Every structure is written in structure tokens, then in C-alpha cells.
Coordinates of C-alpha atoms in Angstrom, one line a residue:
M1 CA -20.2 -66.2 -18.5
S2 CA -23.0 -66.9 -20.9
V3 CA -25.9 -65.5 -22.8
I4 CA -29.6 -66.3 -23.4
T5 CA -31.5 -64.9 -26.3
I6 CA -35.3 -64.9 -26.2
T7 CA -37.5 -64.3 -29.3
G8 CA -41.3 -63.9 -29.4
H9 CA -44.2 -62.3 -31.2
L10 CA -45.9 -59.2 -30.0
G11 CA -48.1 -60.1 -27.1
S12 CA -46.4 -63.4 -26.4
M13 CA -43.6 -62.5 -24.0
G14 CA -45.3 -61.1 -21.0
G15 CA -42.9 -61.1 -18.1
V16 CA -41.0 -64.1 -19.2
A17 CA -37.7 -62.4 -20.2
G18 CA -37.5 -60.4 -16.9
R19 CA -38.1 -63.6 -14.9
V20 CA -35.4 -65.4 -16.8
A21 CA -32.9 -62.5 -16.2
D22 CA -33.8 -62.4 -12.5
A23 CA -33.5 -66.1 -12.0
M24 CA -30.1 -66.2 -13.8
G25 CA -28.8 -63.0 -12.2
Y26 CA -28.2 -61.6 -15.7
Q27 CA -28.7 -58.2 -17.2
L28 CA -31.8 -57.8 -19.4
V29 CA -31.0 -56.3 -22.8
D30 CA -34.0 -54.9 -24.5
R31 CA -35.0 -51.3 -24.6
E32 CA -31.7 -50.3 -23.1
L33 CA -29.7 -51.4 -26.1
V34 CA -32.0 -49.7 -28.6
A35 CA -32.2 -46.4 -26.7
A36 CA -28.5 -46.1 -26.1
A37 CA -27.7 -47.0 -29.7
A38 CA -30.2 -44.4 -31.0
E39 CA -28.7 -41.8 -28.7
I40 CA -25.2 -42.4 -30.0
M41 CA -26.3 -42.5 -33.6
G42 CA -27.6 -39.0 -33.3
Q43 CA -31.3 -39.5 -33.0
P44 CA -33.3 -36.5 -31.8
E45 CA -33.6 -36.7 -28.0
R46 CA -37.4 -36.9 -28.3
D47 CA -37.1 -40.1 -30.2
V48 CA -34.9 -41.9 -27.7
L49 CA -36.8 -44.2 -25.4
P50 CA -36.7 -43.3 -21.7
L51 CA -34.3 -45.2 -19.5
D52 CA -35.1 -46.0 -15.9
E53 CA -32.6 -45.7 -13.1
R54 CA -31.6 -49.3 -13.0
T55 CA -30.1 -49.2 -16.6
G56 CA -27.4 -46.6 -16.0
S57 CA -24.2 -48.7 -15.7
F58 CA -25.4 -51.0 -18.5
V59 CA -26.1 -48.1 -20.8
D60 CA -22.6 -46.9 -20.2
R61 CA -21.3 -50.2 -21.5
V62 CA -23.3 -49.9 -24.6
V63 CA -22.3 -46.3 -25.2
E64 CA -18.7 -47.2 -24.8
V65 CA -19.0 -50.0 -27.4
L66 CA -20.7 -47.8 -29.9
Q67 CA -18.2 -45.0 -29.4
R68 CA -15.3 -47.4 -30.1
L69 CA -17.1 -48.5 -33.3
G70 CA -17.3 -44.9 -34.4
A71 CA -21.1 -45.2 -34.6
A72 CA -21.4 -41.5 -33.7
S73 CA -20.0 -40.7 -37.2
V74 CA -23.0 -42.5 -38.9
D75 CA -25.1 -39.9 -40.8
P76 CA -28.3 -39.5 -38.8
A77 CA -30.2 -38.5 -42.0
D78 CA -29.2 -41.9 -43.5
A79 CA -29.7 -44.1 -40.5
A80 CA -32.5 -42.2 -38.8
G81 CA -35.0 -44.6 -37.1
A82 CA -32.9 -47.7 -37.7
F83 CA -32.9 -48.5 -34.0
D84 CA -36.6 -47.8 -33.5
M85 CA -38.3 -50.4 -31.3
T86 CA -40.5 -51.5 -34.2
Y87 CA -39.0 -53.7 -37.0
A88 CA -40.8 -51.7 -39.8
H89 CA -38.3 -49.0 -40.4
A90 CA -35.2 -51.2 -40.2
A91 CA -36.9 -53.6 -42.7
G92 CA -37.5 -50.8 -45.2
V93 CA -34.5 -48.4 -45.0
S94 CA -32.1 -48.0 -48.0
Q95 CA -29.5 -50.8 -48.6
S96 CA -26.6 -48.6 -47.4
A97 CA -28.4 -47.5 -44.2
G98 CA -29.6 -51.0 -43.5
Q99 CA -26.1 -52.4 -43.9
R100 CA -24.7 -49.8 -41.4
Y101 CA -27.5 -50.6 -39.0
F102 CA -27.0 -54.3 -39.1
E103 CA -23.2 -54.2 -38.9
T104 CA -23.4 -52.0 -35.9
L105 CA -26.1 -54.2 -34.2
R106 CA -24.1 -57.3 -34.9
T107 CA -20.8 -55.9 -33.5
V108 CA -22.5 -54.5 -30.4
M109 CA -24.4 -57.7 -29.7
N110 CA -21.3 -59.9 -30.1
R111 CA -19.3 -57.5 -27.9
L112 CA -21.9 -57.6 -25.2
A113 CA -22.1 -61.4 -25.5
D114 CA -18.4 -61.5 -25.0
E115 CA -18.9 -59.8 -21.7
G116 CA -21.6 -62.4 -20.9
N117 CA -24.3 -62.8 -18.2
I118 CA -27.1 -61.2 -20.3
V119 CA -30.5 -62.0 -21.6
I120 CA -31.0 -60.5 -25.1
V121 CA -34.7 -60.0 -26.2
G122 CA -35.3 -60.0 -29.9
R123 CA -33.2 -58.1 -32.4
G124 CA -32.2 -61.3 -34.2
G125 CA -30.1 -62.6 -31.4
Q126 CA -30.9 -66.2 -32.4
G127 CA -29.3 -65.5 -35.8
I128 CA -26.6 -63.1 -35.0
L129 CA -25.2 -65.2 -32.2
A130 CA -26.0 -68.6 -33.8
G131 CA -23.1 -71.0 -33.5
R132 CA -21.7 -69.5 -30.3
R133 CA -21.4 -72.3 -27.7
D134 CA -21.9 -69.8 -24.9
V135 CA -25.4 -68.8 -26.1
F136 CA -28.7 -70.5 -25.4
H137 CA -31.6 -69.6 -27.7
A138 CA -35.3 -69.7 -26.6
R139 CA -38.5 -68.8 -28.3
V140 CA -41.8 -67.8 -26.7
I141 CA -44.9 -68.5 -28.7
C142 CA -48.6 -67.8 -28.0
P143 CA -51.8 -68.3 -30.2
Q144 CA -52.6 -65.2 -32.2
D145 CA -56.1 -64.7 -30.8
E146 CA -54.7 -64.8 -27.3
R147 CA -52.0 -62.3 -28.2
I148 CA -54.6 -60.0 -29.8
A149 CA -56.7 -60.1 -26.6
R150 CA -53.7 -59.3 -24.5
I151 CA -52.7 -56.3 -26.6
A152 CA -56.3 -55.0 -26.6
Q153 CA -56.4 -55.2 -22.8
R154 CA -52.9 -53.8 -22.3
D155 CA -53.3 -50.8 -24.6
D156 CA -57.0 -50.3 -24.1
M157 CA -58.0 -50.7 -27.7
T158 CA -60.6 -52.6 -29.6
I159 CA -60.1 -56.2 -30.7
E160 CA -60.1 -55.1 -34.3
A161 CA -57.4 -52.5 -33.7
A162 CA -55.3 -54.9 -31.7
R163 CA -55.6 -57.5 -34.5
S164 CA -54.3 -55.0 -37.0
R165 CA -51.4 -54.1 -34.8
V166 CA -50.5 -57.8 -34.1
E167 CA -50.7 -58.8 -37.7
E168 CA -48.6 -55.9 -38.9
S169 CA -46.0 -56.5 -36.2
D170 CA -45.8 -60.2 -37.3
R171 CA -45.2 -59.1 -40.9
Q172 CA -42.5 -56.6 -39.9
R173 CA -40.6 -59.1 -37.8
E174 CA -40.7 -61.7 -40.6
A175 CA -39.5 -59.1 -43.1
W176 CA -36.7 -58.0 -40.8
H177 CA -35.4 -61.5 -40.1
Q178 CA -35.5 -62.3 -43.8
R179 CA -33.7 -59.2 -44.8
Y180 CA -30.9 -59.2 -42.3
L181 CA -30.5 -62.8 -41.4
G182 CA -32.2 -64.7 -44.2
I183 CA -34.0 -67.0 -41.8
D184 CA -37.6 -67.9 -40.9
Y185 CA -37.4 -67.0 -37.2
R186 CA -40.6 -69.1 -36.6
S187 CA -38.7 -72.3 -37.2
P188 CA -38.1 -74.3 -34.0
Y189 CA -34.7 -75.4 -35.2
H190 CA -33.2 -72.0 -34.3
Y191 CA -33.9 -72.6 -30.6
G192 CA -33.0 -74.9 -27.7
V193 CA -36.4 -74.6 -26.2
V194 CA -39.8 -73.3 -27.3
V195 CA -42.4 -72.4 -24.7
N196 CA -46.1 -71.6 -25.2
T197 CA -47.4 -68.8 -22.9
G198 CA -50.9 -69.5 -24.2
V199 CA -50.7 -72.7 -22.2
L200 CA -48.0 -72.0 -19.5
A201 CA -47.9 -69.2 -16.9
D202 CA -45.0 -66.8 -17.3
R203 CA -43.2 -68.2 -14.3
V204 CA -43.5 -71.8 -15.7
A205 CA -42.3 -70.7 -19.1
A206 CA -39.4 -68.8 -17.6
D207 CA -38.4 -71.8 -15.4
L208 CA -38.3 -74.1 -18.4
I209 CA -36.0 -71.6 -20.2
V210 CA -33.8 -71.3 -17.2
R211 CA -33.6 -75.1 -16.8
G212 CA -32.8 -75.5 -20.5
A213 CA -30.1 -72.8 -20.4
H214 CA -28.5 -74.4 -17.3
A215 CA -28.4 -77.8 -18.9
Y216 CA -27.1 -76.6 -22.2
L217 CA -24.5 -74.1 -20.9
E218 CA -23.1 -76.7 -18.4
T219 CA -22.6 -79.3 -21.2
S220 CA -21.2 -76.8 -23.7
S221 CA -18.6 -75.3 -21.3
P222 CA -14.9 -75.8 -22.1
A223 CA -14.7 -78.5 -19.4
H224 CA -17.2 -80.6 -21.3
A225 CA -15.9 -79.9 -24.8

């Protein structure tokens, strides 16, 4: 069993993570983890991101982990919004709430990694799971102008509005990684492979990640230790 983490800026990822998960036969961990965690931590139902029917059994696993951690006892008033899909709130909450948030996230992520066969998108997986020999880290990059154009088209907004959103998202992600992991997540040294979707089609970028993961995980298995 093994894990792949994929990190990327807003507008860079496209369908890469899903393609990697499909090719590996792994569970994709993205909105599911965040929504389930928010639900257990007592978030108002309206704030919990919708789950589609394919996530049911996986959400049960996340819920079970969080319940064992006692996450339901976390004060919602103190930790409200900590598992929101944006990085802004988590980067700006109080020190006590931030510490609870990160410790819960780290424990849940490691527990899920122990179960294996997952692709984790974002949430500092490249830092939280750094050093584990059963985890391969990948980064997806794309030129900012291209990302802005994609977001403008995807969300039907002006280029100016999309630029503002992308730039703010970039600042939030940088602040989050600095606060909780103390790293510059843009550095290529955190990853086994970096792919550029401004140059490569999603299917090609995903294939490179899959190939890199297979090569790394085969050589890092106990039989090759």
C-alpha cells in the first residue's frame, strides 16, 4: 500500500489528480476529507461541502478516525472554519485553534496514509508526510497568466477578478504552509516530480506522476531497502 500527494496552485491542477487516482486504482482524498472533518468538528450543516455518492465508504473511514481522536469535542466556536476549502481562515485563526486544527489534520492524514492506496490533494501532504518511504510527492505548476485565464473561464468572471482571486489564493497557500509547516511549498526539493500543465496536457502530466510514483515506490519498498 502506498500514497501519492499532489500539490498545486489554484488553476493548475485541472483533472490531473483524478487521472492519477484512476490510473493507480487509489482513493482520491480532497473535498471528502475536508467535508467529513468539518462535519465531525461541529460545523453548521450549511457550511459542509456536499458529498457525492461515490465518497460514502471513504467518508465513513474519515469519520471513524476523527471520532477516535475525540475531534467531536473540539469547541466549534474556537475551531470554526478551520477545515474550510480555502487556506485563508486556517492561516489566520488563533494559535490555540490553529494548533488543534493542525494536530487533527496531521493525525488524520497519517492514519489514512497508514491504510494506503490514496492520492492526497493539497493540505500540506508533502510536508506532513515528508520522510515516509511509502509516500511519493508530486507538484503541479502552471504559469500564472494561464491559471488566471482558466479560472476566468471556469467561473465566468473577468480577467481582473480572476487575477485577484488567483493572487489571493497564492498568498493564502504560502502563508498556510509557512505557519503550519515552516516550508516554501514552491521549492522543487519537496517533490519527486514537478509537472507543468501549462505545457503538458492533463493526461500526460498525470502519466508522468504515475510513472514516477511506480518507480519510486518499487525501489522504496521493504524488499529493496
